[in-house]
Short mmCIF file of C-alpha atoms in Angstrom, two decimals:
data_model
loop_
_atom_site.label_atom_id
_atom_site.label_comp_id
_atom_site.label_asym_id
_atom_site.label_seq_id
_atom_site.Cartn_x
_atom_site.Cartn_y
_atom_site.Cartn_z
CA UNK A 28 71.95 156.56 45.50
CA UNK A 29 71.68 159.00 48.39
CA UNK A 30 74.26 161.67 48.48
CA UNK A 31 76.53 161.83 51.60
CA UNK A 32 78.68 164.25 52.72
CA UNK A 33 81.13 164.66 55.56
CA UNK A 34 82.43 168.00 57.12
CA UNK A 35 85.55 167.57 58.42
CA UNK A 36 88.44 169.82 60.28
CA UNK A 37 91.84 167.63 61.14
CA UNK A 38 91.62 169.75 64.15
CA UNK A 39 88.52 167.16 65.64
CA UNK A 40 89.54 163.70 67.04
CA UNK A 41 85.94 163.01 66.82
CA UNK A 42 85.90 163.61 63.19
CA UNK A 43 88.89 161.70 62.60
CA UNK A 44 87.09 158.82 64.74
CA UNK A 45 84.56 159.08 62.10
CA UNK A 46 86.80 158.85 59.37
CA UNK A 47 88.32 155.94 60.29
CA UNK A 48 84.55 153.93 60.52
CA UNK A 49 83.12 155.46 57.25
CA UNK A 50 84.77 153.10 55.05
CA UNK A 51 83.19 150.53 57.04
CA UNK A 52 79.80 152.24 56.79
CA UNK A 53 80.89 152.79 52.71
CA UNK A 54 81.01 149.12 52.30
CA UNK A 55 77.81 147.69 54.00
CA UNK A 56 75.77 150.39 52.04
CA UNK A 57 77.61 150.65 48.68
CA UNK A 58 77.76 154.38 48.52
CA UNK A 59 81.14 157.09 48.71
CA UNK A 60 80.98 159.64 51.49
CA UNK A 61 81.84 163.29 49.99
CA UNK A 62 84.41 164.66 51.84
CA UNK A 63 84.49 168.34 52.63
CA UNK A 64 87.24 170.38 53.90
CA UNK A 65 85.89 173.21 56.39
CA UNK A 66 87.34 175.51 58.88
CA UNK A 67 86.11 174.81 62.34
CA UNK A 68 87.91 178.19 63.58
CA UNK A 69 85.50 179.73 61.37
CA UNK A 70 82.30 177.78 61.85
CA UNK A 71 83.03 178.73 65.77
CA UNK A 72 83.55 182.35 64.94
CA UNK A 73 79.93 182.61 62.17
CA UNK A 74 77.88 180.52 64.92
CA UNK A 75 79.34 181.47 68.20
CA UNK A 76 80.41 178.39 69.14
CA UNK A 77 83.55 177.40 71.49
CA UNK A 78 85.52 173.79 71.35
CA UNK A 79 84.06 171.49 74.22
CA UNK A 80 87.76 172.15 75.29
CA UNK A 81 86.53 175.37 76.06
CA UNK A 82 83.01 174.96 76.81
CA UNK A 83 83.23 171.80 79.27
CA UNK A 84 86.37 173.77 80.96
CA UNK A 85 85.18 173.67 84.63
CA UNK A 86 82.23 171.44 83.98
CA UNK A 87 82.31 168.56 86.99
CA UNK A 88 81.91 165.46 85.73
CA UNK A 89 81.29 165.82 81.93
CA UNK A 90 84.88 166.15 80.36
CA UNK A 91 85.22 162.81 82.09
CA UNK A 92 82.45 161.19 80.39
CA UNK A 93 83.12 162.36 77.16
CA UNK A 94 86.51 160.58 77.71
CA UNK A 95 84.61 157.65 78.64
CA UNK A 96 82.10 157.61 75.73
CA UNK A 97 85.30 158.36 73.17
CA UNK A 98 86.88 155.31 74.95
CA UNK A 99 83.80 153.17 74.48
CA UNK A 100 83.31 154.21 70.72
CA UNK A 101 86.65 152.95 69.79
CA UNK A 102 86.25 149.82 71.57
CA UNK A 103 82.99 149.70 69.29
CA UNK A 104 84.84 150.01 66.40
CA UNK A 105 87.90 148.18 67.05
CA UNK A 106 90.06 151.40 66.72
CA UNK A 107 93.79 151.02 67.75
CA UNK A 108 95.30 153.86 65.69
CA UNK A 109 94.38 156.79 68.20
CA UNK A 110 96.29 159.15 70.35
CA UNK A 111 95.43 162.51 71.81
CA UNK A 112 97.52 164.69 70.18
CA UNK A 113 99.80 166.23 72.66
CA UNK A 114 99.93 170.11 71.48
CA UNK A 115 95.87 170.08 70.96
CA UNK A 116 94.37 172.71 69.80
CA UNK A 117 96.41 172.78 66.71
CA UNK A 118 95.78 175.62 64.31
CA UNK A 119 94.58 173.62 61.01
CA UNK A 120 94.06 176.56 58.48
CA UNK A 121 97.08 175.57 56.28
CA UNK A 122 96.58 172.08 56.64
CA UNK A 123 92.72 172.57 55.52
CA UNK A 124 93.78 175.00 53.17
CA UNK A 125 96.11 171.91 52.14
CA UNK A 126 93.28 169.82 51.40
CA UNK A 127 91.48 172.30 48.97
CA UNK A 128 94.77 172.00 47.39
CA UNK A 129 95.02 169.03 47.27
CA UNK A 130 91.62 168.19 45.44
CA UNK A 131 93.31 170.56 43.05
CA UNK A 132 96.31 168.32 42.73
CA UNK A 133 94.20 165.27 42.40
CA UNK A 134 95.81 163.71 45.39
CA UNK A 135 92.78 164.07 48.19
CA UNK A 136 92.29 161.27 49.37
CA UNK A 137 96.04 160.26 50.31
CA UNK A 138 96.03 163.74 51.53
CA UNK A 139 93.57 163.23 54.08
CA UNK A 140 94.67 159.64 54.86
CA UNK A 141 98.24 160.96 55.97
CA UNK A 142 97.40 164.35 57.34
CA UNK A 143 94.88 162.49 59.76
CA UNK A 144 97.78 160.18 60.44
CA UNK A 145 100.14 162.60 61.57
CA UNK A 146 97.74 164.44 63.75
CA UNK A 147 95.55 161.61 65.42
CA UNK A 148 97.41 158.59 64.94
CA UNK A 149 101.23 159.79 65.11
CA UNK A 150 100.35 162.41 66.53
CA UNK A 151 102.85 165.60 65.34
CA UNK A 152 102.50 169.61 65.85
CA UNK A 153 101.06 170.28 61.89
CA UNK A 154 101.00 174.43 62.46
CA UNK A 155 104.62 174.46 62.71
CA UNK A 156 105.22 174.65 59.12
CA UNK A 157 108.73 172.54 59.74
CA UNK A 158 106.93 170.02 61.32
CA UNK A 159 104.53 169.66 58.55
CA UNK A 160 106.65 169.93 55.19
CA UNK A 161 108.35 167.15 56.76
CA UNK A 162 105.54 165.37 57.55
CA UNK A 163 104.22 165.81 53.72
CA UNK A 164 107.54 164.87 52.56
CA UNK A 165 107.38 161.38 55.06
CA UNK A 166 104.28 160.30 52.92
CA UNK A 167 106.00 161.21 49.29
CA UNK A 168 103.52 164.45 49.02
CA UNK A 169 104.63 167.06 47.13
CA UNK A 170 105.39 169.40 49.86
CA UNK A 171 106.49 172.58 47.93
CA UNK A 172 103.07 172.46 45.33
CA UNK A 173 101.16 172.20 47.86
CA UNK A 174 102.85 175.07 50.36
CA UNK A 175 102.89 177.12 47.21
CA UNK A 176 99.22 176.19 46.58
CA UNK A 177 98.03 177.45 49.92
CA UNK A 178 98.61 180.76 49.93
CA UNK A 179 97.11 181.64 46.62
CA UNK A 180 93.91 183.68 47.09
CA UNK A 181 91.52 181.24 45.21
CA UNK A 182 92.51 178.22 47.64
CA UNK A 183 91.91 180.62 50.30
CA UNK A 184 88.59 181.72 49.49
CA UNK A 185 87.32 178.12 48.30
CA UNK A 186 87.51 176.82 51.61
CA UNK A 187 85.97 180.00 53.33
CA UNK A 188 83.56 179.64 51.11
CA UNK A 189 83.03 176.40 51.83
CA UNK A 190 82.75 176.74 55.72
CA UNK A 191 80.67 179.88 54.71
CA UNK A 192 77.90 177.78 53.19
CA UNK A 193 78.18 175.02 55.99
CA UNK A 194 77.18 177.05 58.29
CA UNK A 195 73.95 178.36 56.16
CA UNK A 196 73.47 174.80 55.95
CA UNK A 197 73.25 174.50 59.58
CA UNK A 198 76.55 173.10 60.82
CA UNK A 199 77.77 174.61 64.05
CA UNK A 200 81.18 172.13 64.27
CA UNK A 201 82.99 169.09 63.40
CA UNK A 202 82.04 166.22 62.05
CA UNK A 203 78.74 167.16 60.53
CA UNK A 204 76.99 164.60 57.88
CA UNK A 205 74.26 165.46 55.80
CA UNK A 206 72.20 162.56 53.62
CA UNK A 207 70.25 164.14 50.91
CA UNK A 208 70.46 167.21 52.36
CA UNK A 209 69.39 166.09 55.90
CA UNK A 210 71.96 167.32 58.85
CA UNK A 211 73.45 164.74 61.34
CA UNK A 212 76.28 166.10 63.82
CA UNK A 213 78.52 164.32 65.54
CA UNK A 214 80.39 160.81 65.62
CA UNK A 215 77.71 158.73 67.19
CA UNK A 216 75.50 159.90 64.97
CA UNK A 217 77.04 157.53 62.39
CA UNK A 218 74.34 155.18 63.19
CA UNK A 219 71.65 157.52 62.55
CA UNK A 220 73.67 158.13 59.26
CA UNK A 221 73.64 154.76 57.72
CA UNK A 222 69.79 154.10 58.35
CA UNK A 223 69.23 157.19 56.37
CA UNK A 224 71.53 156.00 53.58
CA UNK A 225 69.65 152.72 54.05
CA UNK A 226 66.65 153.84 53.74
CA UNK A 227 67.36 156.46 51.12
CA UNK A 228 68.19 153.68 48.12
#
C-alpha cells in the first residue's frame, strides 16, 4: 500500500476541510492517511511565505473567489459542520504542540477530532489558554497532562523538527499531502491525491 501523509496546522480551514473528506477518500481506497502535526507559523517564517489573509489583502476580486470556491467545495462534499472562526488568525503553537503530545499520550486521533471541532466547527479562541483547558476538559481530555506535556523541551523540538523537515520536503503551507513521497498542496488537490493512491496499489 502507498504511504500517505497529511500536513496539517488547526490554524487552516482548508486543512480542516480536508480532514473532514479524508475518511471518505480512506474508505474508497482502503489505506490510513498519516497525520502530521506542523507549525504553519514556522513553515511561513523557513519559506517566506504569508497567509492568503495576508497575501490576497488588497487583491480585487480574488479573496472573493476563494470564498466562492471554499463554498463550492463544501457543497461537493456535503459539509455542514463549518464556520469561520471569528478571532482568525489564531496562534496554534500550543495546540500543535498539543498534538505531539498527544501521540505521546496515545490519544491522537480524538485529539485532532475535537481540537478541529472547537476551532472550525464550534468555533472557540484556542490561544487563550482558559478557553482551551476548557475546551479539552468539554471532550473528557486530560487537560493538565497534556498542558504539562507541552512545555517540555522534547515536545517542543519534535514538532519543530517536524515542520523543519517539511519544509526540506518541499511544503510551503497547509494542507500538504505527499503519496510515496510525491508532494500535493492544497484541498482540491484531494482528487489528484486519491488517483495517486489508486494508482499506487
Amino acid at each position: 500500500m502507498p504511504k500517505v501523509e497529511f500536513l496539517f496546522d488547526f490554524g487552516s480551514p482548508n486543512a480542516y476541510l480536508s480532514h473532514l473528506v479524508i475518511p471518505v477518500i480512506e474508505k474508497r481506497q482502503g489505506v490510513r492517511f498519516d497525520y502530521v502535526p506542523v507549525l504553519l507559523g514556522g513553515i511561513f517564517k523557513l519559506t517566506n511565505n504569508r497567509s492568503p489573509a495576508e497575501s490576497n489583502a488588497g487583491i480585487r476580486n480574488k479573496p472573493e473567489y476563494q470564498q466562492l470556491e471554499t463554498e463550492r467545495f463544501i457543497r461537493q462534499h456535503g459539509i455542514t459542520r463549518y464556520k469561520m472562526n471569528p478571532h482568525f488568525p489564531v496562534n496554534t503553537l500550543a495546540i500543535m504542540r498539543g498534538a505531539v503530545a498527544a501521540r505521546k499520550l496515545g490519544i491522537f486521533e480524538r485529539y485532532v477530532d475535537e481540537i478541529y471541532r472547537h476551532m472550525w466547527a464550534e468555533p472557540k479562541k484556542l490561544d487563550d489558554p482558559a478557553v482551551l483547558r476548557a475546551a479539552l476538559i468539554e471532550s473528557d481530555l486530560p487537560a493538565d497532562r497534556l498542558f504539562e506535556l507541552v512545555q517540555t523541551q522534547e515536545v517542543k523540538d519534535a514538532l519543530m523538527a517536524e515542520t523543519q523537515r517539511a519544509v526540506e520536503r518541499g511544503t510551503f503551507g497547509s494542507p500538504t499531502f505527499f503519496v510515496d513521497g510525491e508532494i500535493y498542496f492544497g484541498k482540491d488537490r484531494l482528487r489528484d491525491v486519491e488517483e495517486a493512491i489508486a494508482a499506487s496499489k
